[in-house]
Structure formats: structure tokens, C-alpha cells
Coordinates of N, CA, C and O in Angstrom, one line a residue:
M1 N 1.8 12.2 -21.7 CA 1.3 12.2 -20.3 C 0.0 13.0 -20.3 O -0.2 13.9 -21.0
Q2 N -1.0 12.5 -19.5 CA -2.3 13.1 -19.5 C -2.5 13.9 -18.2 O -2.7 13.3 -17.1
S3 N -2.5 15.2 -18.3 CA -2.7 16.1 -17.1 C -4.2 16.5 -17.1 O -4.9 16.5 -18.1
R4 N -4.6 17.0 -16.0 CA -6.0 17.4 -15.8 C -6.3 18.7 -16.5 O -7.4 19.1 -16.7
D5 N -5.2 19.5 -16.7 CA -5.4 20.8 -17.4 C -4.7 20.8 -18.7 O -4.5 21.9 -19.3
N6 N -4.3 19.7 -19.3 CA -3.7 19.5 -20.6 C -2.4 20.3 -20.6 O -2.0 20.8 -21.7
T7 N -1.6 20.4 -19.5 CA -0.3 20.9 -19.6 C 0.7 19.8 -19.3 O 0.3 18.8 -18.8
T8 N 1.9 20.1 -19.6 CA 3.0 19.1 -19.4 C 3.7 19.4 -18.1 O 3.9 20.6 -17.7
F9 N 4.3 18.4 -17.5 CA 5.1 18.6 -16.3 C 5.9 17.3 -16.1 O 5.7 16.3 -16.7
E10 N 6.9 17.4 -15.2 CA 7.8 16.3 -15.0 C 7.9 16.0 -13.5 O 8.9 16.5 -12.9
P11 N 7.0 15.4 -12.9 CA 7.1 15.1 -11.5 C 8.0 13.9 -11.2 O 8.3 13.1 -12.1
P12 N 8.6 13.9 -10.1 CA 9.5 12.8 -9.8 C 8.7 11.5 -9.7 O 7.5 11.5 -9.2
E13 N 9.2 10.4 -10.1 CA 8.5 9.1 -10.1 C 9.4 8.0 -9.8 O 10.7 8.1 -9.8
D14 N 8.9 6.9 -9.4 CA 9.7 5.7 -9.2 C 10.1 5.1 -10.5 O 9.2 5.0 -11.4
W15 N 11.3 4.8 -10.7 CA 11.8 4.2 -11.9 C 12.0 2.7 -11.7 O 12.5 2.2 -10.8
H16 N 11.4 2.0 -12.7 CA 11.5 0.5 -12.7 C 12.4 0.1 -13.8 O 12.1 0.3 -15.0
E17 N 13.4 -0.6 -13.4 CA 14.4 -1.1 -14.4 C 13.8 -2.1 -15.3 O 13.1 -3.0 -14.8
P18 N 14.1 -2.0 -16.6 CA 13.6 -3.1 -17.5 C 14.1 -4.5 -17.1 O 15.2 -4.6 -16.6
R19 N 13.3 -5.5 -17.3 CA 13.7 -6.8 -17.0 C 14.4 -7.4 -18.2 O 14.0 -7.3 -19.4
E20 N 15.5 -8.2 -17.9 CA 16.2 -8.9 -19.0 C 15.7 -10.3 -19.0 O 16.2 -11.2 -18.4
V21 N 14.6 -10.5 -19.7 CA 13.9 -11.8 -19.8 C 13.8 -12.2 -21.3 O 13.1 -11.5 -22.1
A22 N 14.4 -13.3 -21.7 CA 14.3 -13.7 -23.1 C 12.9 -14.3 -23.3 O 12.3 -15.0 -22.5
A23 N 12.4 -13.9 -24.5 CA 11.1 -14.5 -25.0 C 10.0 -14.3 -23.9 O 9.2 -15.2 -23.6
R24 N 9.9 -13.1 -23.3 CA 8.9 -12.8 -22.3 C 7.5 -12.8 -22.9 O 7.3 -12.2 -24.0
D25 N 6.5 -13.3 -22.2 CA 5.1 -13.2 -22.7 C 4.8 -11.7 -22.6 O 4.9 -11.1 -21.6
P26 N 4.3 -11.1 -23.7 CA 4.0 -9.7 -23.8 C 3.0 -9.2 -22.7 O 3.1 -8.1 -22.2
Y27 N 2.1 -10.1 -22.3 CA 1.1 -9.8 -21.3 C 1.6 -10.0 -19.8 O 0.9 -9.8 -18.9
D28 N 2.9 -10.4 -19.7 CA 3.5 -10.7 -18.4 C 4.2 -9.4 -17.9 O 5.3 -9.5 -17.5
F29 N 3.5 -8.3 -17.9 CA 4.1 -7.1 -17.4 C 3.8 -7.0 -15.9 O 2.9 -7.6 -15.4
R30 N 4.6 -6.2 -15.2 CA 4.4 -6.0 -13.8 C 3.4 -5.0 -13.5 O 3.2 -4.0 -14.2
I31 N 2.7 -5.2 -12.4 CA 1.8 -4.1 -11.8 C 2.2 -3.8 -10.4 O 2.2 -4.7 -9.6
V32 N 2.5 -2.6 -10.2 CA 3.0 -2.1 -8.8 C 1.8 -1.3 -8.3 O 1.4 -0.3 -8.9
E33 N 1.3 -1.7 -7.1 CA 0.2 -1.0 -6.4 C 0.7 -0.2 -5.2 O 1.3 -0.9 -4.3
Q34 N 0.6 1.1 -5.2 CA 0.9 1.9 -4.1 C -0.4 2.4 -3.4 O -1.4 2.5 -4.0
T35 N -0.3 2.7 -2.1 CA -1.4 3.2 -1.4 C -1.8 4.6 -2.0 O -0.9 5.4 -2.2
A36 N -3.1 4.8 -2.3 CA -3.5 6.0 -3.0 C -3.2 7.2 -2.2 O -2.8 8.3 -2.8
G37 N -3.4 7.2 -0.9 CA -3.2 8.4 -0.1 C -4.5 8.9 0.5 O -5.6 8.6 0.0
A38 N -4.4 9.6 1.6 CA -5.6 10.1 2.3 C -6.5 11.0 1.4 O -6.0 11.9 0.8
G39 N -7.8 10.6 1.3 CA -8.7 11.4 0.5 C -8.7 11.0 -0.9 O -9.5 11.6 -1.7
Y40 N -8.0 10.0 -1.3 CA -7.9 9.6 -2.7 C -8.1 8.1 -2.8 O -8.0 7.3 -1.8
R41 N -8.4 7.6 -4.0 CA -8.6 6.2 -4.3 C -8.2 5.9 -5.7 O -8.3 6.7 -6.6
H42 N -7.7 4.6 -5.9 CA -7.5 4.2 -7.3 C -8.8 3.8 -7.9 O -9.6 3.2 -7.4
I43 N -8.9 4.2 -9.2 CA -10.1 3.9 -10.0 C -10.1 2.5 -10.5 O -11.1 1.8 -10.5
L44 N -8.9 2.1 -10.9 CA -8.8 0.7 -11.5 C -8.0 -0.2 -10.5 O -7.1 0.3 -9.8
S45 N -8.3 -1.5 -10.5 CA -7.5 -2.5 -9.8 C -6.5 -3.1 -10.8 O -6.5 -2.8 -12.0
A46 N -5.6 -3.8 -10.2 CA -4.6 -4.5 -11.0 C -5.3 -5.4 -12.0 O -4.9 -5.5 -13.2
D47 N -6.3 -6.1 -11.6 CA -7.0 -7.0 -12.5 C -7.7 -6.3 -13.6 O -7.8 -6.7 -14.7
D48 N -8.3 -5.1 -13.3 CA -8.9 -4.2 -14.3 C -7.9 -3.9 -15.4 O -8.1 -4.0 -16.6
V49 N -6.7 -3.5 -15.0 CA -5.6 -3.1 -16.0 C -5.2 -4.3 -16.8 O -5.1 -4.2 -18.0
R50 N -5.0 -5.4 -16.2 CA -4.5 -6.6 -16.9 C -5.5 -7.1 -17.9 O -5.2 -7.4 -19.0
Q51 N -6.8 -7.1 -17.4 CA -7.9 -7.6 -18.3 C -8.0 -6.7 -19.5 O -8.3 -7.1 -20.7
R52 N -8.0 -5.4 -19.3 CA -8.2 -4.4 -20.4 C -7.0 -4.5 -21.4 O -7.3 -4.5 -22.6
L53 N -5.8 -4.6 -20.9 CA -4.7 -4.7 -21.9 C -4.6 -6.0 -22.6 O -4.1 -6.0 -23.7
R54 N -5.2 -7.0 -22.0 CA -5.2 -8.3 -22.7 C -6.2 -8.3 -23.9 O -6.1 -9.2 -24.7
Q55 N -7.0 -7.3 -24.0 CA -7.9 -7.1 -25.1 C -7.2 -6.5 -26.3 O -7.8 -6.5 -27.4
L56 N -6.0 -6.0 -26.2 CA -5.2 -5.4 -27.2 C -4.3 -6.4 -27.8 O -3.9 -7.4 -27.2
P57 N -3.8 -6.2 -29.1 CA -2.9 -7.1 -29.7 C -1.6 -7.2 -28.9 O -1.1 -6.2 -28.3
A58 N -0.9 -8.3 -28.9 CA 0.3 -8.6 -28.2 C 1.4 -7.6 -28.6 O 2.2 -7.2 -27.8
S59 N 1.4 -7.2 -29.9 CA 2.4 -6.3 -30.4 C 2.3 -4.9 -29.7 O 3.3 -4.2 -29.6
F60 N 1.1 -4.5 -29.3 CA 0.9 -3.2 -28.6 C 1.5 -3.3 -27.1 O 1.9 -2.3 -26.6
I61 N 1.4 -4.5 -26.6 CA 1.8 -4.6 -25.2 C 3.3 -5.0 -25.0 O 3.9 -4.8 -23.9
A62 N 3.9 -5.6 -26.0 CA 5.3 -6.1 -25.9 C 6.3 -5.1 -25.3 O 7.1 -5.5 -24.5
P63 N 6.2 -3.8 -25.6 CA 7.2 -2.9 -25.1 C 6.9 -2.5 -23.6 O 7.8 -1.9 -22.9
L64 N 5.8 -2.9 -23.1 CA 5.4 -2.5 -21.7 C 6.0 -3.4 -20.7 O 5.9 -4.6 -20.8
E65 N 6.7 -2.8 -19.7 CA 7.3 -3.5 -18.6 C 6.5 -3.4 -17.3 O 6.4 -4.4 -16.7
T66 N 6.0 -2.2 -17.0 CA 5.4 -2.0 -15.7 C 4.2 -1.1 -15.8 O 4.3 -0.1 -16.5
V67 N 3.2 -1.4 -15.1 CA 2.1 -0.4 -14.8 C 2.1 -0.1 -13.3 O 2.0 -1.1 -12.5
Q68 N 2.2 1.1 -13.0 CA 2.2 1.5 -11.5 C 0.9 2.3 -11.2 O 0.6 3.3 -11.8
L69 N 0.2 1.8 -10.2 CA -0.9 2.5 -9.6 C -0.3 3.4 -8.5 O 0.0 2.9 -7.4
S70 N -0.1 4.7 -8.8 CA 0.8 5.5 -8.0 C 0.1 6.2 -6.8 O -1.1 6.4 -6.9
R71 N 0.9 6.5 -5.8 CA 0.3 7.2 -4.7 C 0.2 8.7 -5.1 O 0.8 9.2 -6.0
M72 N -0.7 9.4 -4.3 CA -0.8 10.8 -4.5 C 0.1 11.5 -3.4 O 0.0 11.1 -2.2
T73 N 0.8 12.5 -3.8 CA 1.7 13.2 -2.9 C 1.3 14.7 -3.0 O 0.6 15.1 -3.9
R74 N 1.7 15.5 -2.0 CA 1.4 16.9 -2.0 C 1.9 17.6 -3.2 O 1.2 18.5 -3.8
K75 N 3.1 17.2 -3.7 CA 3.7 17.9 -4.9 C 2.9 17.5 -6.1 O 2.6 18.4 -7.0
K76 N 2.4 16.3 -6.2 CA 1.6 15.9 -7.4 C 0.3 16.6 -7.4 O -0.3 16.8 -8.4
E77 N -0.3 16.9 -6.2 CA -1.5 17.5 -6.1 C -1.5 18.9 -6.8 O -2.5 19.4 -7.4
S78 N -0.3 19.5 -6.8 CA -0.2 20.8 -7.4 C 0.0 20.7 -8.9 O -0.1 21.7 -9.6
F79 N 0.2 19.5 -9.4 CA 0.3 19.3 -10.9 C -0.7 18.1 -11.2 O -0.3 17.0 -11.5
A80 N -2.0 18.4 -11.0 CA -3.0 17.4 -11.1 C -2.9 16.6 -12.4 O -2.8 17.2 -13.5
C81 N -2.8 15.3 -12.3 CA -2.5 14.4 -13.4 C -3.3 13.1 -13.3 O -3.4 12.6 -12.2
Y82 N -3.7 12.6 -14.4 CA -4.4 11.3 -14.5 C -3.4 10.2 -14.7 O -3.6 9.1 -14.2
G83 N -2.5 10.4 -15.6 CA -1.6 9.3 -15.9 C -0.3 9.8 -16.6 O -0.3 11.0 -17.0
M84 N 0.7 9.0 -16.7 CA 1.9 9.4 -17.3 C 2.6 8.1 -17.9 O 2.5 7.0 -17.4
Q85 N 3.4 8.3 -19.0 CA 4.3 7.3 -19.5 C 5.7 7.8 -19.3 O 6.0 8.9 -19.6
W86 N 6.5 6.9 -18.9 CA 7.9 7.2 -18.7 C 8.7 5.9 -19.0 O 8.6 4.9 -18.3
G87 N 9.5 6.0 -20.1 CA 10.2 4.8 -20.5 C 9.3 3.7 -20.9 O 8.3 3.9 -21.6
S88 N 9.5 2.5 -20.3 CA 8.6 1.3 -20.6 C 7.6 1.2 -19.5 O 6.9 0.1 -19.4
C89 N 7.3 2.2 -18.8 CA 6.3 2.2 -17.7 C 5.2 3.1 -17.9 O 5.3 4.2 -18.5
L90 N 4.0 2.7 -17.4 CA 2.8 3.6 -17.4 C 2.4 3.8 -15.9 O 2.5 2.9 -15.1
Y91 N 2.0 5.0 -15.6 CA 1.7 5.4 -14.3 C 0.2 5.9 -14.3 O -0.1 6.8 -15.1
L92 N -0.6 5.4 -13.4 CA -2.0 5.8 -13.3 C -2.1 6.4 -11.9 O -1.8 5.8 -10.9
Y93 N -2.7 7.7 -11.8 CA -2.8 8.4 -10.5 C -4.2 8.2 -10.0 O -5.2 8.1 -10.7
P94 N -4.3 8.3 -8.7 CA -5.6 8.2 -8.0 C -6.5 9.4 -8.2 O -6.0 10.5 -8.6
M95 N -7.8 9.3 -7.8 CA -8.7 10.4 -7.9 C -9.2 10.7 -6.5 O -9.1 9.9 -5.6
E96 N -9.8 11.9 -6.4 CA -10.5 12.2 -5.1 C -11.6 11.2 -4.8 O -12.3 10.8 -5.7
E97 N -11.7 10.9 -3.6 CA -12.7 9.8 -3.2 C -14.1 10.2 -3.7 O -14.9 9.3 -4.0
A98 N -14.5 11.5 -3.6 CA -15.8 11.9 -4.0 C -16.0 12.0 -5.5 O -17.2 12.2 -5.9
L99 N -15.0 11.8 -6.3 CA -15.1 11.8 -7.7 C -15.4 13.2 -8.2 O -16.0 13.3 -9.4
D100 N -15.2 14.2 -7.5 CA -15.4 15.6 -7.9 C -14.1 16.3 -8.0 O -13.3 16.3 -7.0
E101 N -13.8 17.0 -9.1 CA -12.6 17.7 -9.3 C -13.0 19.2 -9.4 O -14.0 19.6 -10.0
W102 N -12.2 20.0 -8.7 CA -12.5 21.5 -8.6 C -11.5 22.3 -9.3 O -10.3 22.0 -9.2
Y103 N -12.0 23.3 -10.1 CA -11.1 24.1 -10.9 C -11.5 25.6 -10.7 O -12.6 25.9 -10.5
S104 N -10.4 26.5 -10.6 CA -10.7 27.9 -10.5 C -10.7 28.6 -11.8 O -11.0 29.8 -11.8
K105 N -10.5 27.9 -12.9 CA -10.6 28.5 -14.2 C -11.6 27.7 -15.1 O -11.8 26.5 -14.9
P106 N -12.3 28.3 -16.0 CA -13.3 27.6 -16.8 C -12.6 26.6 -17.7 O -11.4 26.8 -18.1
P107 N -13.2 25.4 -17.9 CA -12.6 24.4 -18.8 C -12.5 24.8 -20.2 O -13.3 25.6 -20.7
K108 N -11.5 24.3 -20.9 CA -11.3 24.6 -22.3 C -12.3 23.7 -23.1 O -12.7 22.6 -22.5
P109 N -12.6 24.1 -24.3 CA -13.6 23.2 -25.1 C -13.2 21.8 -25.2 O -14.0 20.9 -25.1
N110 N -11.9 21.5 -25.4 CA -11.4 20.1 -25.5 C -11.6 19.4 -24.2 O -11.8 18.2 -24.2
Q111 N -11.4 20.1 -23.0 CA -11.7 19.4 -21.8 C -13.1 19.1 -21.6 O -13.4 18.0 -21.1
V112 N -14.0 20.0 -22.0 CA -15.5 19.7 -21.9 C -15.8 18.5 -22.8 O -16.5 17.6 -22.4
N113 N -15.3 18.5 -24.0 CA -15.7 17.4 -25.0 C -15.1 16.1 -24.5 O -15.9 15.1 -24.6
E114 N -13.9 16.1 -24.0 CA -13.3 14.8 -23.6 C -14.1 14.2 -22.4 O -14.4 13.0 -22.4
A115 N -14.4 15.1 -21.4 CA -15.2 14.6 -20.2 C -16.5 14.0 -20.7 O -17.0 13.0 -20.2
E116 N -17.2 14.8 -21.5 CA -18.6 14.4 -21.9 C -18.5 13.1 -22.8 O -19.5 12.3 -22.7
M117 N -17.5 12.9 -23.5 CA -17.4 11.6 -24.2 C -17.5 10.4 -23.3 O -18.0 9.3 -23.7
Y118 N -17.1 10.5 -22.1 CA -17.1 9.4 -21.2 C -18.1 9.5 -20.0 O -18.1 8.7 -19.1
G119 N -18.9 10.6 -20.1 CA -19.9 10.7 -19.1 C -19.6 11.7 -18.0 O -20.4 11.8 -17.0
G120 N -18.5 12.4 -18.0 CA -18.2 13.4 -17.0 C -19.0 14.7 -17.2 O -19.4 15.0 -18.4
R121 N -19.4 15.4 -16.2 CA -20.2 16.6 -16.3 C -19.5 17.8 -15.6 O -19.2 17.8 -14.5
W122 N -19.4 18.9 -16.4 CA -18.9 20.1 -15.9 C -20.0 21.0 -15.4 O -21.0 21.1 -16.0
I123 N -19.8 21.5 -14.2 CA -20.8 22.4 -13.5 C -20.1 23.6 -13.0 O -19.1 23.5 -12.3
Q124 N -20.7 24.8 -13.4 CA -20.2 26.0 -12.8 C -20.9 26.3 -11.5 O -22.1 26.6 -11.5
E125 N -20.2 26.2 -10.4 CA -20.8 26.3 -9.1 C -20.8 27.8 -8.6 O -21.8 28.2 -7.9
E126 N -19.8 28.6 -9.0 CA -19.7 30.0 -8.6 C -19.0 30.7 -9.8 O -18.5 30.0 -10.7
P127 N -19.0 32.0 -9.8 CA -18.4 32.7 -10.9 C -17.0 32.3 -11.2 O -16.6 32.3 -12.4
E128 N -16.2 31.9 -10.3 CA -14.8 31.4 -10.5 C -14.5 30.0 -9.9 O -13.4 29.8 -9.5
L129 N -15.6 29.2 -10.0 CA -15.4 27.8 -9.5 C -16.2 26.8 -10.3 O -17.4 27.0 -10.5
W130 N -15.5 25.9 -10.9 CA -16.1 24.8 -11.7 C -15.8 23.5 -11.1 O -14.7 23.2 -10.6
R131 N -16.8 22.6 -11.2 CA -16.7 21.2 -10.7 C -16.8 20.3 -11.9 O -17.7 20.4 -12.8
L132 N -15.9 19.3 -12.0 CA -16.0 18.2 -12.9 C -16.5 17.0 -12.1 O -15.7 16.5 -11.3
R133 N -17.7 16.5 -12.4 CA -18.3 15.4 -11.6 C -18.3 14.2 -12.4 O -18.7 14.2 -13.6
W134 N -17.9 13.1 -11.8 CA -17.9 11.8 -12.4 C -18.8 10.8 -11.7 O -18.8 10.9 -10.4
S135 N -19.5 9.9 -12.4 CA -20.1 8.8 -11.7 C -19.1 7.6 -11.7 O -18.1 7.7 -12.3
E136 N -19.5 6.6 -10.9 CA -18.6 5.4 -10.8 C -18.3 4.8 -12.2 O -17.2 4.5 -12.6
D137 N -19.4 4.6 -13.0 CA -19.3 4.0 -14.3 C -18.5 4.9 -15.2 O -17.6 4.4 -16.0
A138 N -18.7 6.2 -15.2 CA -18.1 7.1 -16.1 C -16.6 7.2 -15.8 O -15.8 7.2 -16.8
I139 N -16.2 7.3 -14.6 CA -14.7 7.4 -14.3 C -14.0 6.1 -14.6 O -12.8 6.1 -15.1
R140 N -14.6 5.0 -14.4 CA -14.0 3.7 -14.8 C -13.8 3.6 -16.3 O -12.8 3.2 -16.8
D141 N -14.8 4.0 -17.0 CA -14.8 4.1 -18.5 C -13.7 5.0 -18.9 O -12.9 4.7 -19.8
F142 N -13.5 6.2 -18.3 CA -12.5 7.2 -18.6 C -11.1 6.6 -18.4 O -10.3 6.8 -19.3
Y143 N -10.9 6.0 -17.3 CA -9.6 5.4 -17.0 C -9.3 4.2 -17.9 O -8.1 4.1 -18.4
L144 N -10.2 3.3 -18.1 CA -10.0 2.1 -18.9 C -9.8 2.4 -20.3 O -9.0 1.7 -21.0
N145 N -10.6 3.3 -20.9 CA -10.7 3.4 -22.3 C -10.1 4.8 -22.8 O -10.1 5.0 -24.0
N146 N -9.6 5.6 -21.9 CA -8.9 6.8 -22.3 C -7.5 6.9 -21.7 O -6.5 6.8 -22.4
I147 N -7.5 7.1 -20.4 CA -6.2 7.3 -19.7 C -5.2 6.2 -20.0 O -4.1 6.4 -20.4
L148 N -5.6 5.0 -19.7 CA -4.7 3.8 -19.8 C -4.3 3.7 -21.3 O -3.1 3.5 -21.6
I149 N -5.2 3.8 -22.2 CA -4.9 3.6 -23.6 C -4.1 4.8 -24.2 O -3.2 4.6 -25.0
H150 N -4.4 6.0 -23.7 CA -3.7 7.2 -24.1 C -2.2 7.0 -23.7 O -1.3 7.3 -24.6
E151 N -1.9 6.6 -22.5 CA -0.5 6.5 -22.1 C 0.2 5.4 -22.8 O 1.4 5.5 -23.1
L152 N -0.5 4.3 -23.1 CA 0.0 3.2 -24.0 C 0.4 3.8 -25.4 O 1.4 3.4 -25.9
G153 N -0.5 4.7 -25.9 CA -0.2 5.3 -27.2 C 1.2 6.1 -27.1 O 1.9 6.0 -28.1
H154 N 1.4 6.8 -26.0 CA 2.7 7.4 -25.9 C 3.9 6.4 -25.9 O 4.9 6.7 -26.5
L155 N 3.7 5.3 -25.3 CA 4.7 4.3 -25.2 C 5.0 3.8 -26.6 O 6.2 3.5 -26.9
L156 N 4.0 3.6 -27.4 CA 4.2 3.0 -28.8 C 4.6 4.1 -29.8 O 5.0 3.7 -30.9
D157 N 4.6 5.3 -29.5 CA 4.9 6.4 -30.5 C 6.4 6.5 -30.6 O 7.0 7.2 -29.7
E158 N 7.0 6.0 -31.6 CA 8.4 6.1 -31.9 C 8.7 7.1 -32.9 O 9.9 7.3 -33.3
R159 N 7.7 7.8 -33.5 CA 8.0 8.7 -34.6 C 8.0 10.2 -34.2 O 8.9 10.9 -34.6
N160 N 7.1 10.6 -33.3 CA 6.9 12.0 -33.0 C 7.9 12.4 -31.9 O 8.1 11.6 -30.9
T161 N 8.3 13.6 -31.9 CA 9.2 14.1 -30.9 C 8.7 15.3 -30.2 O 9.0 15.5 -29.0
S162 N 7.9 16.2 -30.8 CA 7.4 17.4 -30.2 C 6.2 17.0 -29.3 O 5.5 16.0 -29.5
Y163 N 6.0 17.8 -28.2 CA 5.0 17.5 -27.3 C 3.6 17.5 -28.0 O 2.8 16.6 -27.7
Y164 N 3.3 18.5 -28.8 CA 2.0 18.5 -29.4 C 1.8 17.4 -30.4 O 0.7 16.8 -30.5
D165 N 2.8 17.0 -31.1 CA 2.6 15.8 -32.0 C 2.4 14.5 -31.3 O 1.6 13.7 -31.7
R166 N 3.1 14.4 -30.2 CA 3.0 13.2 -29.3 C 1.6 13.1 -28.7 O 1.0 12.1 -28.6
E167 N 1.1 14.3 -28.2 CA -0.2 14.3 -27.7 C -1.3 14.0 -28.7 O -2.3 13.3 -28.5
R168 N -1.1 14.6 -29.9 CA -2.1 14.3 -31.0 C -2.1 12.8 -31.3 O -3.2 12.3 -31.5
Y169 N -1.0 12.2 -31.4 CA -0.9 10.7 -31.6 C -1.6 10.0 -30.5 O -2.4 9.1 -30.8
A170 N -1.3 10.3 -29.3 CA -1.8 9.6 -28.1 C -3.4 9.7 -28.1 O -4.1 8.8 -27.7
E171 N -3.8 10.9 -28.4 CA -5.3 11.2 -28.4 C -6.0 10.3 -29.5 O -7.0 9.8 -29.3
W172 N -5.3 10.3 -30.7 CA -5.9 9.5 -31.7 C -5.9 8.0 -31.3 O -6.9 7.3 -31.5
F173 N -4.8 7.5 -30.7 CA -4.7 6.1 -30.3 C -5.8 5.8 -29.3 O -6.4 4.7 -29.3
A174 N -6.0 6.7 -28.3 CA -7.1 6.5 -27.3 C -8.5 6.4 -27.9 O -9.3 5.6 -27.4
V175 N -8.7 7.2 -28.9 CA -10.0 7.2 -29.5 C -10.2 5.9 -30.3 O -11.2 5.2 -30.3
E176 N -9.2 5.5 -31.1 CA -9.2 4.4 -32.0 C -9.3 3.1 -31.2 O -10.1 2.2 -31.5
Y177 N -8.5 2.9 -30.1 CA -8.4 1.7 -29.4 C -9.1 1.7 -28.0 O -9.1 0.7 -27.4
G178 N -9.5 2.9 -27.6 CA -10.2 3.0 -26.3 C -11.7 3.4 -26.5 O -12.6 2.6 -26.2
Y179 N -11.9 4.6 -26.9 CA -13.3 5.1 -26.9 C -14.2 4.3 -27.9 O -15.3 4.0 -27.5
R180 N -13.7 4.0 -29.0 CA -14.5 3.2 -30.0 C -14.8 1.9 -29.4 O -15.9 1.3 -29.6
R181 N -13.9 1.3 -28.7 CA -14.1 0.0 -28.0 C -15.2 0.2 -27.0 O -16.1 -0.6 -26.8
S182 N -15.1 1.3 -26.2 CA -16.1 1.5 -25.2 C -17.5 1.7 -25.7 O -18.4 1.1 -25.2
K183 N -17.6 2.4 -26.8 CA -18.9 2.6 -27.4 C -19.4 1.3 -28.0 O -20.6 1.1 -27.9
R184 N -18.6 0.5 -28.5 CA -19.1 -0.8 -29.0 C -19.6 -1.7 -27.9 O -20.7 -2.3 -28.0
L185 N -18.9 -1.7 -26.8 CA -19.3 -2.5 -25.7 C -20.7 -2.0 -25.1 O -21.5 -2.7 -24.7
A186 N -20.8 -0.7 -25.1 CA -22.0 -0.1 -24.5 C -23.2 -0.4 -25.4 O -24.3 -0.5 -24.9
K187 N -23.0 -0.5 -26.7 CA -24.1 -0.8 -27.6 C -24.5 -2.3 -27.7 O -25.5 -2.7 -28.2
D188 N -23.6 -3.1 -27.2 CA -23.8 -4.6 -27.3 C -24.6 -5.0 -26.2 O -24.1 -5.6 -25.2
A189 N -25.9 -4.8 -26.3 CA -26.9 -5.1 -25.2 C -27.3 -6.6 -25.2 O -27.9 -7.0 -24.2
K190 N -27.1 -7.3 -26.2 CA -27.6 -8.7 -26.3 C -26.8 -9.6 -25.4 O -27.4 -10.6 -24.9
Y191 N -25.6 -9.3 -25.0 CA -24.8 -10.2 -24.3 C -24.3 -9.7 -22.9 O -23.6 -10.4 -22.2
R192 N -24.9 -8.6 -22.5 CA -24.6 -8.0 -21.2 C -25.7 -7.1 -20.7 O -26.4 -6.6 -21.5
P193 N -25.8 -6.9 -19.4 CA -26.8 -5.9 -18.9 C -26.7 -4.6 -19.6 O -25.5 -4.1 -19.9
V194 N -27.8 -3.9 -19.8 CA -27.7 -2.5 -20.4 C -27.2 -1.6 -19.3 O -27.8 -1.5 -18.2
T195 N -26.2 -0.8 -19.6 CA -25.6 0.2 -18.7 C -25.5 1.5 -19.5 O -24.9 1.5 -20.6
V196 N -26.0 2.6 -18.9 CA -25.8 3.9 -19.6 C -24.4 4.4 -19.2 O -24.1 4.7 -18.0
R197 N -23.5 4.4 -20.1 CA -22.1 4.8 -19.8 C -21.8 6.2 -20.3 O -20.9 6.8 -19.7
H198 N -22.5 6.8 -21.2 CA -22.1 8.1 -21.8 C -23.2 9.1 -21.8 O -23.0 10.2 -22.1
G199 N -24.4 8.7 -21.4 CA -25.5 9.6 -21.4 C -25.5 10.6 -20.3 O -24.9 10.4 -19.3
K200 N -26.1 11.8 -20.6 CA -26.2 12.8 -19.6 C -27.3 12.6 -18.7 O -28.4 12.0 -19.1
K201 N -27.2 13.0 -17.4 CA -28.3 12.8 -16.5 C -29.2 14.1 -16.5 O -28.7 15.1 -16.8

């Protein structure tokens, strides 16, 4: 599970029972859309999720039953989180409408590096106040090619049992099948408009 401060937690979530369907099309997973909540919005649509996962091999998607675009609740606000994997389900959480995240502690080096990989910018506003600012393109890239793929990596990890080993695997999976894909698309200017996805302003 991917938290905003790289800590683990167990929030209550909606549980979706696995479907008993013989010879199911791997890409025929369910998408459940909940209202994001006041002051929040979903970064990805159901179509975004489906199209992105269809770019991956069917064997990667076969164990996936449901993707839920979850609502934000007051309890979840206290455990800020981008996404989570639970059983055969992936959960993606909404973002603040302004795309600015506020922190009372300085970001760790890995938080800075991860955000900058996708175009996020850390800004120290006051001695004990930091802002993580995202552009529209950067946050879509982050969710499509990091959060979604990271959580899928957790779903596919049947070997590791410790939290740190599972996180290490999911981070590798997100880089291999998400970030590198993102960078290839950004460099392929012959077949699509040129878009700056990772550069600093």
C-alpha cells in the first residue's frame, strides 16, 4: 500500500467478494466509483484505469477482481494515502482539488526523489511547513504509472511477507512497468504531441 508518508496503516475499506466466473477475461475486472468527497477529486477515471491496465500482459491482470476509486473520509484524512491493495482489489484514493499537499515535517529523500520522478515539486513555505505541488499532467502520470502499478505489484507479489520486502518489490515493479513506460511515452514525440511530463518549471 502506498501512503503519502511511506508508513503503513490498516484503514477500514469496502470488501468486494471474488467472482466465481469460469474462464473470465483477465481484463474484465470491476471498477467501483465512489464520490471523492468535499474538497477532493479523483485523479483517474474508470476509462483511464482500464486503458492503462490493458497495456500490461494479461497474466499481470488475471488475479485482479476490482479497482475501487474510493471516497475520502475524515478517518482516512488522518492516514493520508494514495492507494492500497487488499486481497484481489486495488483502491485508489482522491487528491485535494488544488493538487497541493501540506506537510508539517520535511520530506524524506525518497519522497523528494519519487515526486520529482513524476514532476511533483516540494516547496518549503515556512520553517515547519512544506508543500508538495502537482500539475495536472504530473499527478496523472504519478497515478497512472506509479500508484496504480505499485499496488498491482503488491497484488502479484506472492513471495515476500515482510512489509519492507513487499514495498521493495512493489517499488521495483512500479519503476519497471510504470515509470519506464512513462518515460518511453514522453520521449516518443513522432507519434503524439510533445508534452513536458517530468521537467522542472
